[in-house]
Amino acid sequence: MKNTTVRFAEMPRAELEEKLNGLRAIYEDYKAQGLKLDMSRGKPGSEQLDLSMAMLACVNDYDAANGFDTRNYGIVDGLPEAKALFADILGVEAENVIVGGNSSLNMMFDYLAQAYSTGLCGCAPWSTQGEIKFLCPVPGYDRHFAVTQHFGIKLIPVEINAEGPDMDVVEELIKDPAVKGMWCIPMYSNPTGITYSDATVRRIAAMKPAAKDFRVMWDNAYCLHHFEETGDKLLPLYPELVKNDNEDMVVMFTSTSKITFPGAGVAAMAASPANVADTKRRMSVQTIGCDKMNMLRHVTYFKNIDGVKEHMKRHAAIMRPKFAVVTEALERHLGGTDVASWHNPKGGYFVSVNLMEGCAKRTIALLSEAGVNMTPAGATYPYGNDPKDSNLRIAPSYPSVEELKVAIELFCICAQIACVEKCLEKN
Amino acid sequence: MKNTTVRFAEMPRAELEEKLNGLRAIYEDYKAQGLKLDMSRGKPGSEQLDLSMAMLACVNDYDAANGFDTRNYGIVDGLPEAKALFADILGVEAENVIVGGNSSLNMMFDYLAQAYSTGLCGCAPWSTQGEIKFLCPVPGYDRHFAVTQHFGIKLIPVEINAEGPDMDVVEELIKDPAVKGMWCIPMYSNPTGITYSDATVRRIAAMKPAAKDFRVMWDNAYCLHHFEETGDKLLPLYPELVKNDNEDMVVMFTSTSKITFPGAGVAAMAASPANVADTKRRMSVQTIGCDKMNMLRHVTYFKNIDGVKEHMKRHAAIMRPKFAVVTEALERHLGGTDVASWHNPKGGYFVSVNLMEGCAKRTIALLSEAGVNMTPAGATYPYGNDPKDSNLRIAPSYPSVEELKVAIELFCICAQIACVEKCLEKN
């Protein structure tokens, strides 16, 4: 992504050895500090959680707008006013929305569990259809991969580029009727931070997969999570699906986990009338209703999508300096080298770093030895298998700016050590 | 259950006709009132929901006892202090407990979905084992039956008597390896209101089903829901299971849906170490964690099981007069007749009435015509099929005492009309 001017791969052995000695000395100094830092997961910091505390006390009367007592049983698909809010967030009509519990991951799991056990929209259950495959843009989100793997689905990696998944490859793979779906994080993708281009969204909307029960799992987890003033723009998918007569092919998900509380937010899905009916059929057996008091708290606090957007600016003010620390250090230490390349995201929760091949595991091991916990190398690939041992995910949200400064400096040192070691090995 | 002194079945035709005319005149008067009353579901009344409003504001600091910030991601199996509370409620150790979201029904569904899709404790998935059968004590809870039916499981009714399910029949049926489980509501059973006798609990604990992956779904929904001073006592099941080396055979469930808020309570399950590990394996793929802020609110508000018991006395004060209205009217109108028999429960949410054979649907139709909504006839049986068309479930909790007085008077009139009509038909 940058012009490489310093190439360790072409450095003479003596120079590499001298470099390694210098780096090791710095590393030992860090190690002696007995650090204990965590950049492993996309957890909001406690300052971010404080932003939503007023929500907990904003409701006096727990009746919904239609007079329904949210404290009691009922309304399996969510409060009407919560549906309306999530419709605006996901770019659909309220009738396309089901509001769930506190976890969109849980809604995704349950949707695929239904596909597996009783089938989607009248199709045979996946459990009866032999081998099932799923497309996994890589690097991607380990928890997505885990859900499909749980049901014994074969995971097919597809490279993600600056515009989204490699659609030439995707369009070829979906000719296989055993390919039943694809994971997508279309905005500030986890971990690459890229947002799908309009062209990619249009190609996804126009796909004609061989499997009638093929589903795009459109996890729009970061749709309002800009931290730069002018964030990325994502072309709304649903109208494109309608144009292509393809509404049933996609199920969208989002939540307020990274808007209010990760442990007590509200999740939602949006889909075509057929998918909504199918899901409600299952949900009406599974539960009498999700937490409607929490839905009402959210709607009362935010009022509408503009209220959410205002709130997200306060998150941005906390996140922006943290990401700046990370990308500034990466640029300063690794910019213009062949040690690493990365994308500077305008939102989301991650910076994805591609190291020189064969250097990811070693970098993580060095960091771990010095007390810095990172997402394991390989975690961004199905089965934990990054064939190039190259990709690492940095999650800057949880540590303080001060902690982050230390952790990312050390990260850059470790990455260089791993890289120099690798070059010496080959030299 | 009473000595029958007035037997419509033996009344001369002329007397029946005269009786019918009198009843019809009263019925028409009720009908003219344009009533709109609901005794259909076990929903707490709003007075009961008001009892827990203070809970919503009882937590200032959302850190758990161990310092964990409950607002953030993590802890898939629930807060330690919530586990401890539910352990006391269910009569197990905290390590046997998983605390979930707001719905125990959802936890039951998910447990059986796991049995169906990936199998229990290393056994083959039920989806691969051919026909699967489940024992359903009748009359029972329609939502239980619906969950098993959703997965295509064959439902086998087993009569419930004053001591619980007919264990002679159960012990015979579990010799069939296709029989994979049994639904149980051991305390204040829905709808009969009976509590399993010690002998029944002991026989359940000692069962040796042919299927290794046979599971008793022990839904202890009403374990603290006494409304009489001296409520029923249930022999704790888990120690009996241990005595019989049978811990893996049972999974227990409960929730605070009818303690705090039906829409926003906390649910829990308890089981053997093997079952807990199995469930956590699935849950750790399904979600990052349920709503821990709500768990903390519950634990902070109640402190311990004694706090819950005190709170339940306030529910009892509301429920007792409602049940008294129902059982008093039943006794006054139908006591000592062959129209109906019933059990006067000491807790729970229902009164179950067994009408003369062939009279349940007709009674419901008459009530509906006059504006009183009841649980449909047959709902207490698998597939909605009560072979005797006899059982009806009365849910006295939701209407006010005044509404209930009207509804139950009318119920008694309608039951008598249906009965007299049936006798005339046969006469």
XYZ file of N, CA and C in Angstrom, chain A residues 18-228:
633
model
N 23.364 -6.774 12.627
C 23.529 -5.561 13.428
C 22.156 -4.988 13.809
N 21.276 -4.972 12.834
C 19.903 -4.500 13.035
C 19.228 -5.321 14.147
N 19.382 -6.641 14.045
C 18.744 -7.548 15.018
C 19.268 -7.281 16.428
N 20.562 -7.070 16.548
C 21.132 -6.788 17.870
C 20.522 -5.533 18.468
N 20.412 -4.506 17.641
C 19.816 -3.251 18.111
C 18.371 -3.439 18.542
N 17.610 -4.151 17.718
C 16.186 -4.380 18.023
C 16.025 -5.213 19.294
N 16.867 -6.227 19.422
C 16.790 -7.120 20.591
C 17.073 -6.367 21.883
N 17.985 -5.436 21.829
C 18.314 -4.638 23.024
C 17.088 -3.825 23.462
N 16.442 -3.223 22.478
C 15.232 -2.442 22.795
C 14.157 -3.378 23.353
N 14.002 -4.528 22.705
C 12.994 -5.503 23.128
C 13.214 -5.943 24.570
N 14.470 -6.208 24.923
C 14.775 -6.669 26.286
C 14.432 -5.583 27.309
N 14.620 -4.342 26.934
C 14.245 -3.233 27.824
C 12.734 -3.244 28.090
N 11.974 -3.408 27.009
C 10.506 -3.494 27.176
C 10.135 -4.680 28.064
N 10.764 -5.812 27.768
C 10.438 -7.042 28.488
C 10.677 -6.874 29.986
N 11.725 -6.153 30.304
C 12.090 -5.947 31.710
C 11.043 -5.121 32.457
N 10.209 -4.409 31.706
C 9.184 -3.577 32.352
C 8.028 -4.392 32.925
N 7.951 -5.679 32.556
C 6.855 -6.536 33.046
C 5.484 -6.007 32.654
N 5.323 -5.717 31.374
C 4.060 -5.143 30.881
C 2.900 -6.125 30.998
N 1.698 -5.578 31.015
C 0.491 -6.407 30.951
C -0.556 -5.633 30.160
N -0.521 -5.761 28.840
C -1.371 -4.959 27.960
C -2.185 -5.875 27.052
N -3.372 -5.384 26.660
C -4.279 -6.231 25.874
C -4.780 -5.493 24.630
N -4.367 -5.957 23.482
C -4.907 -5.428 22.225
C -5.599 -6.554 21.459
N -6.198 -7.491 22.197
C -6.661 -8.727 21.553
C -8.074 -8.648 20.970
N -8.989 -7.969 21.630
C -10.375 -8.030 21.170
C -10.931 -6.627 20.943
N -11.968 -6.540 20.112
C -12.595 -5.252 19.827
C -13.558 -4.843 20.926
N -13.028 -4.650 22.114
C -13.865 -4.246 23.256
C -13.813 -2.737 23.413
N -14.949 -2.079 23.561
C -14.911 -0.659 23.895
C -14.222 -0.446 25.243
N -13.563 0.692 25.377
C -12.988 1.047 26.660
C -14.050 1.561 27.617
N -13.726 1.630 28.904
C -14.761 1.979 29.889
C -15.243 3.425 29.710
N -14.363 4.298 29.197
C -14.771 5.668 28.874
C -15.930 5.663 27.871
N -15.865 4.751 26.928
C -16.950 4.641 25.932
C -18.245 4.145 26.578
N -18.110 3.220 27.508
C -19.299 2.670 28.167
C -19.976 3.739 29.020
N -19.156 4.625 29.583
C -19.711 5.707 30.399
C -20.641 6.610 29.589
N -20.418 6.687 28.274
C -21.221 7.572 27.423
C -22.711 7.254 27.477
N -23.051 6.004 27.783
C -24.453 5.578 27.691
C -25.136 5.400 29.037
N -24.474 5.781 30.115
C -25.051 5.513 31.433
C -26.394 6.216 31.642
N -26.547 7.393 31.031
C -27.800 8.135 31.208
C -28.995 7.372 30.626
N -28.713 6.492 29.674
C -29.793 5.699 29.069
C -30.519 4.845 30.113
N -29.781 4.406 31.120
C -30.352 3.465 32.087
C -31.477 4.088 32.908
N -31.480 5.417 32.984
C -32.485 6.086 33.818
C -33.438 6.943 32.997
N -33.466 6.746 31.675
C -34.232 7.687 30.835
C -35.707 7.313 30.677
N -36.093 6.117 31.117
C -37.492 5.691 30.957
C -38.203 5.704 32.305
N -39.342 6.378 32.374
C -40.149 6.340 33.592
C -41.316 5.377 33.426
N -41.969 5.505 32.288
C -43.164 4.705 32.023
C -42.806 3.656 30.982
N -42.879 2.393 31.363
C -42.420 1.332 30.470
C -43.491 0.853 29.485
N -44.494 1.687 29.246
C -45.426 1.372 28.167
C -44.837 1.823 26.835
N -44.989 0.994 25.820
C -44.558 1.377 24.472
C -45.520 2.414 23.911
N -45.168 2.966 22.744
C -46.002 4.001 22.125
C -47.431 3.501 21.889
N -47.565 2.203 21.586
C -48.901 1.648 21.335
C -49.617 1.213 22.611
N -49.050 1.554 23.773
C -49.686 1.227 25.036
C -49.288 -0.118 25.614
N -48.526 -0.888 24.865
C -48.115 -2.217 25.329
C -47.145 -2.098 26.504
N -47.397 -2.863 27.549
C -46.528 -2.848 28.724
C -45.285 -3.682 28.418
N -44.156 -2.998 28.206
C -42.932 -3.713 27.788
C -42.398 -4.630 28.871
N -42.907 -4.472 30.105
C -42.422 -5.319 31.194
C -42.965 -6.733 31.097
N -44.073 -6.898 30.375
C -44.761 -8.185 30.370
C -44.351 -9.050 29.174
N -44.920 -10.243 29.094
C -44.682 -11.151 27.976
C -45.195 -10.554 26.666
N -44.653 -11.034 25.546
C -45.260 -10.752 24.259
C -44.360 -10.037 23.266
N -44.862 -9.875 22.061
C -44.180 -9.209 20.942
C -42.858 -9.898 20.615
N -42.945 -10.992 19.913
C -41.762 -11.830 19.676
C -40.743 -11.155 18.760
N -41.185 -10.262 17.878
C -40.253 -9.681 16.897
C -39.804 -8.272 17.251
N -40.129 -7.802 18.428
C -39.583 -6.519 18.887
C -40.583 -5.382 18.878
N -40.325 -4.369 19.703
C -41.186 -3.185 19.786
C -41.242 -2.471 18.450
N -42.408 -2.004 18.042
C -42.506 -1.262 16.772
C -41.529 -0.093 16.682
N -41.362 0.673 17.767
C -40.463 1.829 17.688
C -39.005 1.397 17.577
N -38.667 0.231 18.123
C -37.292 -0.270 17.976
C -37.071 -0.778 16.548
N -38.102 -1.397 15.991
C -38.013 -1.828 14.585
C -37.771 -0.632 13.677
N -38.489 0.462 13.949
C -38.356 1.652 13.101
C -36.941 2.211 13.173
N -36.369 2.236 14.370
C -35.005 2.754 14.513
C -34.010 1.887 13.744
N -34.106 0.582 13.917
C -33.161 -0.309 13.225
C -33.405 -0.323 11.706
N -34.639 -0.080 11.294
C -34.917 0.028 9.852
C -34.114 1.175 9.263
N -34.089 2.298 9.961
C -33.307 3.437 9.479
C -31.809 3.122 9.478
N -31.367 2.420 10.496
C -29.935 2.089 10.590
C -29.531 1.140 9.467
N -30.385 0.182 9.144
C -30.029 -0.840 8.149
C -30.532 -0.521 6.739
N -31.263 0.593 6.592
C -31.713 0.991 5.257
C -32.807 0.113 4.688
N -33.784 -0.218 5.517
C -34.928 -1.029 5.094
C -36.199 -0.434 5.709
N -37.333 -1.089 5.477
C -38.572 -0.681 6.131
C -38.717 -1.433 7.456
N -39.511 -0.877 8.366
C -39.692 -1.497 9.681
C -40.208 -2.929 9.570
N -41.018 -3.201 8.557
C -41.583 -4.548 8.416
C -40.511 -5.592 8.068
N -39.320 -5.120 7.645
C -38.222 -6.036 7.331
C -37.376 -6.377 8.552
N -37.715 -5.788 9.698
C -36.822 -5.877 10.860
C -37.368 -6.816 11.933
N -36.462 -7.573 12.528
C -36.759 -8.287 13.769
C -35.746 -7.809 14.798
N -36.229 -7.350 15.940
C -35.332 -6.896 16.998
C -35.190 -8.031 18.009
N -33.965 -8.320 18.394
C -33.707 -9.489 19.232
C -33.202 -9.149 20.611
N -32.337 -10.003 21.117
C -31.763 -9.810 22.439
C -30.533 -8.918 22.375
N -29.509 -9.265 23.152
C -28.353 -8.365 23.261
C -27.232 -8.715 22.287
N -27.434 -9.704 21.416
C -26.293 -10.194 20.644
C -26.678 -10.485 19.201
N -26.068 -9.753 18.258
C -26.332 -10.056 16.845
C -25.684 -11.383 16.459
N -24.560 -11.711 17.093
C -23.932 -13.011 16.839
C -24.920 -14.138 17.132
N -25.654 -13.990 18.225
C -26.664 -14.981 18.598
C -27.747 -15.077 17.524
N -28.143 -13.947 16.952
C -29.158 -13.977 15.892
C -28.615 -14.673 14.640
N -27.335 -14.445 14.350
C -26.712 -15.115 13.193
C -26.635 -16.623 13.437
N -26.180 -16.987 14.619
C -26.079 -18.410 14.980
C -27.443 -19.068 14.837
N -28.465 -18.423 15.398
C -29.804 -19.018 15.379
C -30.340 -19.115 13.951
N -30.020 -18.122 13.131
C -30.482 -18.169 11.740
C -29.853 -19.371 11.018
N -28.554 -19.557 11.216
C -27.883 -20.679 10.554
C -28.278 -22.019 11.187
N -28.542 -21.995 12.489
C -29.026 -23.219 13.141
C -30.357 -23.647 12.532
N -31.186 -22.657 12.218
C -32.471 -22.951 11.583
C -32.249 -23.511 10.174
N -31.339 -22.892 9.423
C -31.010 -23.406 8.083
C -30.573 -24.859 8.186
N -29.781 -25.134 9.199
C -29.207 -26.460 9.373
C -30.253 -27.488 9.819
N -31.130 -27.079 10.749
C -32.018 -28.079 11.361
C -33.380 -28.201 10.679
N -33.965 -27.097 10.240
C -35.301 -27.209 9.649
C -35.388 -26.588 8.261
N -34.319 -25.936 7.813
C -34.296 -25.413 6.437
C -34.831 -24.004 6.320
N -34.451 -23.332 5.229
C -34.818 -21.931 5.010
C -35.894 -21.804 3.941
N -36.963 -21.102 4.263
C -38.011 -20.780 3.284
C -38.436 -21.994 2.463
N -38.681 -23.079 3.148
C -39.207 -24.259 2.466
C -38.158 -25.177 1.861
N -36.881 -24.764 1.866
C -35.819 -25.640 1.352
C -35.490 -26.726 2.392
N -34.864 -27.789 1.918
C -34.501 -28.886 2.817
C -33.456 -28.413 3.825
N -33.490 -28.959 5.050
C -32.472 -28.603 6.043
C -31.067 -28.888 5.505
N -30.127 -28.025 5.810
C -28.745 -28.243 5.375
C -28.204 -29.569 5.912
N -28.701 -29.973 7.085
C -28.218 -31.235 7.662
C -28.518 -32.424 6.759
N -29.462 -32.265 5.827
C -29.842 -33.386 4.953
C -29.278 -33.213 3.539
N -28.497 -32.158 3.316
C -28.059 -31.852 1.954
C -26.601 -32.204 1.668
N -26.011 -33.093 2.461
C -24.616 -33.463 2.218
C -23.670 -32.340 2.596
N -22.523 -32.284 1.915
C -21.531 -31.271 2.280
C -22.049 -29.867 1.969
N -21.879 -28.977 2.944
C -22.288 -27.578 2.816
C -21.022 -26.727 2.917
N -20.925 -25.724 2.039
C -19.745 -24.849 2.050
C -20.165 -23.394 2.240
N -19.267 -22.615 2.774
C -19.545 -21.213 3.055
C -18.322 -20.395 2.655
N -18.564 -19.264 2.001
C -17.463 -18.393 1.578
C -17.067 -17.448 2.715
N -15.796 -17.392 2.992
C -15.280 -16.599 4.101
C -14.238 -15.616 3.585
N -14.631 -14.349 3.352
C -13.632 -13.353 2.982
C -12.529 -13.313 4.038
N -11.264 -13.305 3.567
C -10.123 -13.311 4.498
C -9.169 -12.168 4.172
N -8.557 -11.589 5.209
C -8.790 -11.888 6.617
C -10.195 -11.467 7.046
N -10.749 -12.214 8.015
C -12.115 -11.965 8.460
C -12.267 -12.166 9.960
N -13.507 -12.367 10.383
C -13.848 -12.364 11.813
C -13.918 -13.799 12.339
N -13.095 -14.098 13.318
C -13.016 -15.485 13.804
C -14.348 -16.026 14.325
N -15.168 -15.167 14.937
C -16.436 -15.675 15.486
C -17.427 -16.053 14.385
N -17.380 -15.355 13.257
C -18.183 -15.794 12.106
C -17.763 -17.204 11.684
N -16.466 -17.349 11.484
C -15.972 -18.648 11.022
C -16.381 -19.751 11.996
N -16.305 -19.430 13.293
C -16.611 -20.445 14.318
C -18.065 -20.909 14.231
N -18.978 -19.982 13.932
C -20.399 -20.361 13.858
C -20.611 -21.391 12.748
N -20.094 -21.085 11.554
C -20.287 -22.027 10.449
C -19.536 -23.334 10.703
N -18.372 -23.226 11.304
C -17.608 -24.442 11.605
C -18.344 -25.326 12.615
N -19.042 -24.696 13.561
C -19.807 -25.426 14.572
C -20.787 -26.416 13.946
N -21.362 -26.013 12.805
C -22.340 -26.884 12.144
C -21.685 -27.799 11.102
N -20.359 -27.859 11.131
C -19.656 -28.768 10.229
C -19.613 -28.282 8.791
N -19.855 -26.983 8.610
C -19.832 -26.411 7.266
C -18.379 -26.187 6.840
N -18.077 -26.508 5.571
C -16.714 -26.349 5.064
C -16.465 -24.875 4.711
N -15.391 -24.313 5.233
C -15.125 -22.888 5.056
C -14.163 -22.664 3.890
N -14.582 -21.841 2.948
C -13.776 -21.556 1.761
C -13.269 -20.118 1.845
N -11.962 -19.924 2.022
C -11.465 -18.543 2.081
C -11.511 -17.867 0.717
N -11.862 -16.581 0.711
C -11.826 -15.742 -0.496
C -11.096 -14.458 -0.114
N -10.096 -14.108 -0.870
C -9.305 -12.920 -0.527
C -10.176 -11.660 -0.535
N -9.919 -10.795 0.421
C -10.595 -9.505 0.456
C -9.571 -8.475 -0.036
N -10.027 -7.567 -0.918
C -9.109 -6.533 -1.389
C -9.646 -5.149 -1.009
N -9.136 -4.109 -1.584
C -9.509 -2.754 -1.178
C -10.975 -2.436 -1.448
N -11.629 -3.242 -2.291
C -13.038 -3.005 -2.638
C -14.001 -3.994 -1.984
N -13.445 -4.963 -1.267
C -14.283 -6.005 -0.680
C -13.813 -7.382 -1.130
N -14.664 -8.411 -0.975
C -14.253 -9.762 -1.385
C -13.968 -9.781 -2.889
N -13.044 -10.614 -3.303
C -12.712 -10.753 -4.724
C -13.920 -11.355 -5.452
N -14.680 -10.485 -6.111
C -15.967 -10.914 -6.666
C -15.822 -11.835 -7.878
N -14.693 -11.748 -8.572
C -14.465 -12.698 -9.667
C -14.468 -14.126 -9.112
N -13.787 -14.280 -7.994
C -13.711 -15.607 -7.359
C -15.076 -16.005 -6.796
N -15.729 -15.062 -6.130
C -17.033 -15.356 -5.527
C -18.027 -15.809 -6.598
N -18.094 -15.064 -7.686
C -19.067 -15.388 -8.744
C -18.814 -16.768 -9.344
N -17.574 -17.191 -9.315
C -17.241 -18.534 -9.804
C -17.682 -19.597 -8.790
N -17.364 -19.335 -7.514
C -17.612 -20.334 -6.469
C -19.101 -20.588 -6.231
N -19.920 -19.568 -6.417
C -21.352 -19.755 -6.116
C -22.078 -20.584 -7.183
N -21.359 -20.974 -8.231
C -21.951 -21.911 -9.205
C -22.081 -23.305 -8.610
N -21.364 -23.537 -7.510
C -21.425 -24.824 -6.808
C -22.648 -24.813 -5.879
N -23.627 -25.690 -6.116
C -24.835 -25.668 -5.268
C -24.571 -26.026 -3.810
N -23.392 -26.564 -3.510
C -23.059 -26.849 -2.105
C -22.634 -25.577 -1.366
N -22.315 -24.532 -2.128
C -21.965 -23.251 -1.495
C -23.256 -22.556 -1.092
N -23.461 -22.435 0.203
C -24.760 -21.988 0.729
C -24.743 -20.577 1.274
N -23.586 -19.924 1.248
C -23.613 -18.580 1.783
C -22.246 -17.955 1.862
N -22.236 -16.730 2.356
C -20.993 -15.959 2.456
C -21.106 -14.996 3.635
N -20.054 -14.915 4.403
C -19.970 -13.915 5.470
C -19.527 -12.580 4.888
N -20.137 -11.485 5.314
C -19.704 -10.155 4.877
C -19.770 -9.179 6.050
N -18.738 -8.383 6.187
C -18.784 -7.214 7.087
C -18.523 -6.036 6.175
N -19.599 -5.453 5.616
C -19.435 -4.568 4.466
C -18.812 -3.214 4.800
N -18.895 -2.834 6.054
C -18.400 -1.500 6.408
C -17.333 -1.634 7.493
N -16.180 -0.988 7.275
C -15.067 -1.082 8.216
C -14.861 -2.546 8.619
N -14.695 -3.329 7.589
C -14.599 -4.778 7.719
C -13.641 -5.199 8.832
N -14.036 -6.191 9.585
C -13.201 -6.782 10.636
C -12.370 -7.882 9.993
N -11.040 -7.748 9.908
C -10.218 -6.703 10.512
C -9.684 -5.656 9.536
N -9.943 -5.782 8.245
C -9.173 -4.941 7.302
C -9.524 -3.462 7.368
N -10.723 -3.137 7.880
C -11.123 -1.741 7.987
C -11.615 -1.141 6.682
N -11.633 -1.937 5.610
C -12.110 -1.397 4.329
C -13.643 -1.470 4.277
N -14.213 -0.609 3.441
C -15.650 -0.614 3.190
C -15.878 -1.052 1.752
N -16.859 -1.943 1.563
C -17.113 -2.465 0.224
C -17.431 -1.303 -0.730
N -16.872 -1.347 -1.927
C -17.149 -0.318 -2.933
C -18.569 -0.483 -3.473
N -19.084 0.568 -4.098
C -20.417 0.485 -4.704
C -20.479 -0.658 -5.719
N -19.396 -0.802 -6.474
C -19.368 -1.862 -7.490
C -19.487 -3.236 -6.840
N -18.797 -3.420 -5.710
C -18.874 -4.713 -5.015
C -20.281 -4.959 -4.489
N -20.876 -3.931 -3.879
C -22.245 -4.087 -3.361
C -23.188 -4.469 -4.503
N -23.018 -3.811 -5.651
C -23.900 -4.108 -6.790
C -23.682 -5.526 -7.306
N -22.431 -5.961 -7.330
C -22.166 -7.337 -7.804
C -22.717 -8.366 -6.821
N -22.621 -8.060 -5.536
C -23.203 -8.981 -4.537
C -24.723 -9.051 -4.729
N -25.334 -7.886 -4.910
C -26.801 -7.840 -5.052
C -27.276 -8.585 -6.301
N -26.412 -8.669 -7.289
C -26.807 -9.278 -8.570
C -26.426 -10.745 -8.678
N -25.806 -11.302 -7.642
C -25.360 -12.699 -7.705
C -26.540 -13.630 -7.968
N -26.267 -14.689 -8.730
C -27.283 -15.720 -8.958
C -26.684 -17.069 -8.557
N -26.604 -17.315 -7.262
C -25.984 -18.561 -6.799
C -26.801 -19.784 -7.234
N -26.125 -20.875 -7.407
C -26.821 -22.116 -7.798
C -27.780 -22.571 -6.694
N -27.376 -22.399 -5.445
C -28.224 -22.852 -4.334
C -29.341 -21.845 -4.085
N -30.565 -22.338 -4.094
C -31.720 -21.480 -3.832
C -31.685 -20.946 -2.392
N -31.107 -21.738 -1.494
C -31.046 -21.328 -0.085
C -29.657 -20.781 0.272
N -29.013 -20.151 -0.702
C -27.763 -19.426 -0.456
C -28.102 -18.130 0.286
N -27.312 -17.810 1.314
C -27.566 -16.580 2.073
C -26.283 -15.794 2.305
N -26.323 -14.509 1.986
C -25.260 -13.595 2.393
C -25.554 -13.165 3.819
N -24.631 -13.434 4.722
C -24.774 -13.001 6.116
C -24.086 -11.645 6.221
N -24.897 -10.585 6.119
C -24.448 -9.199 5.972
C -24.358 -8.568 7.351
N -23.219 -8.700 7.989
C -23.054 -8.244 9.371
C -22.586 -6.793 9.377
N -23.559 -5.898 9.457
C -23.229 -4.476 9.384
C -22.947 -3.911 10.775
N -21.990 -4.527 11.441
C -21.692 -4.230 12.848
C -21.158 -2.814 13.057
N -20.530 -2.253 11.997
C -19.833 -0.972 12.177
C -20.429 0.123 11.303
N -21.741 0.017 11.030
C -22.362 0.897 10.037
C -22.375 2.367 10.464
N -22.302 2.637 11.750
C -22.315 4.038 12.214
C -21.033 4.371 12.966
N -20.026 3.530 12.798
C -18.844 3.590 13.655
C -17.669 4.289 12.974
N -17.954 5.478 12.419
C -16.893 6.306 11.851
C -16.133 6.973 12.990
N -14.817 7.148 12.801
C -14.140 8.047 13.745
C -13.446 9.201 13.046
N -13.439 9.188 11.706
C -12.981 10.365 10.973
C -14.207 11.193 10.580
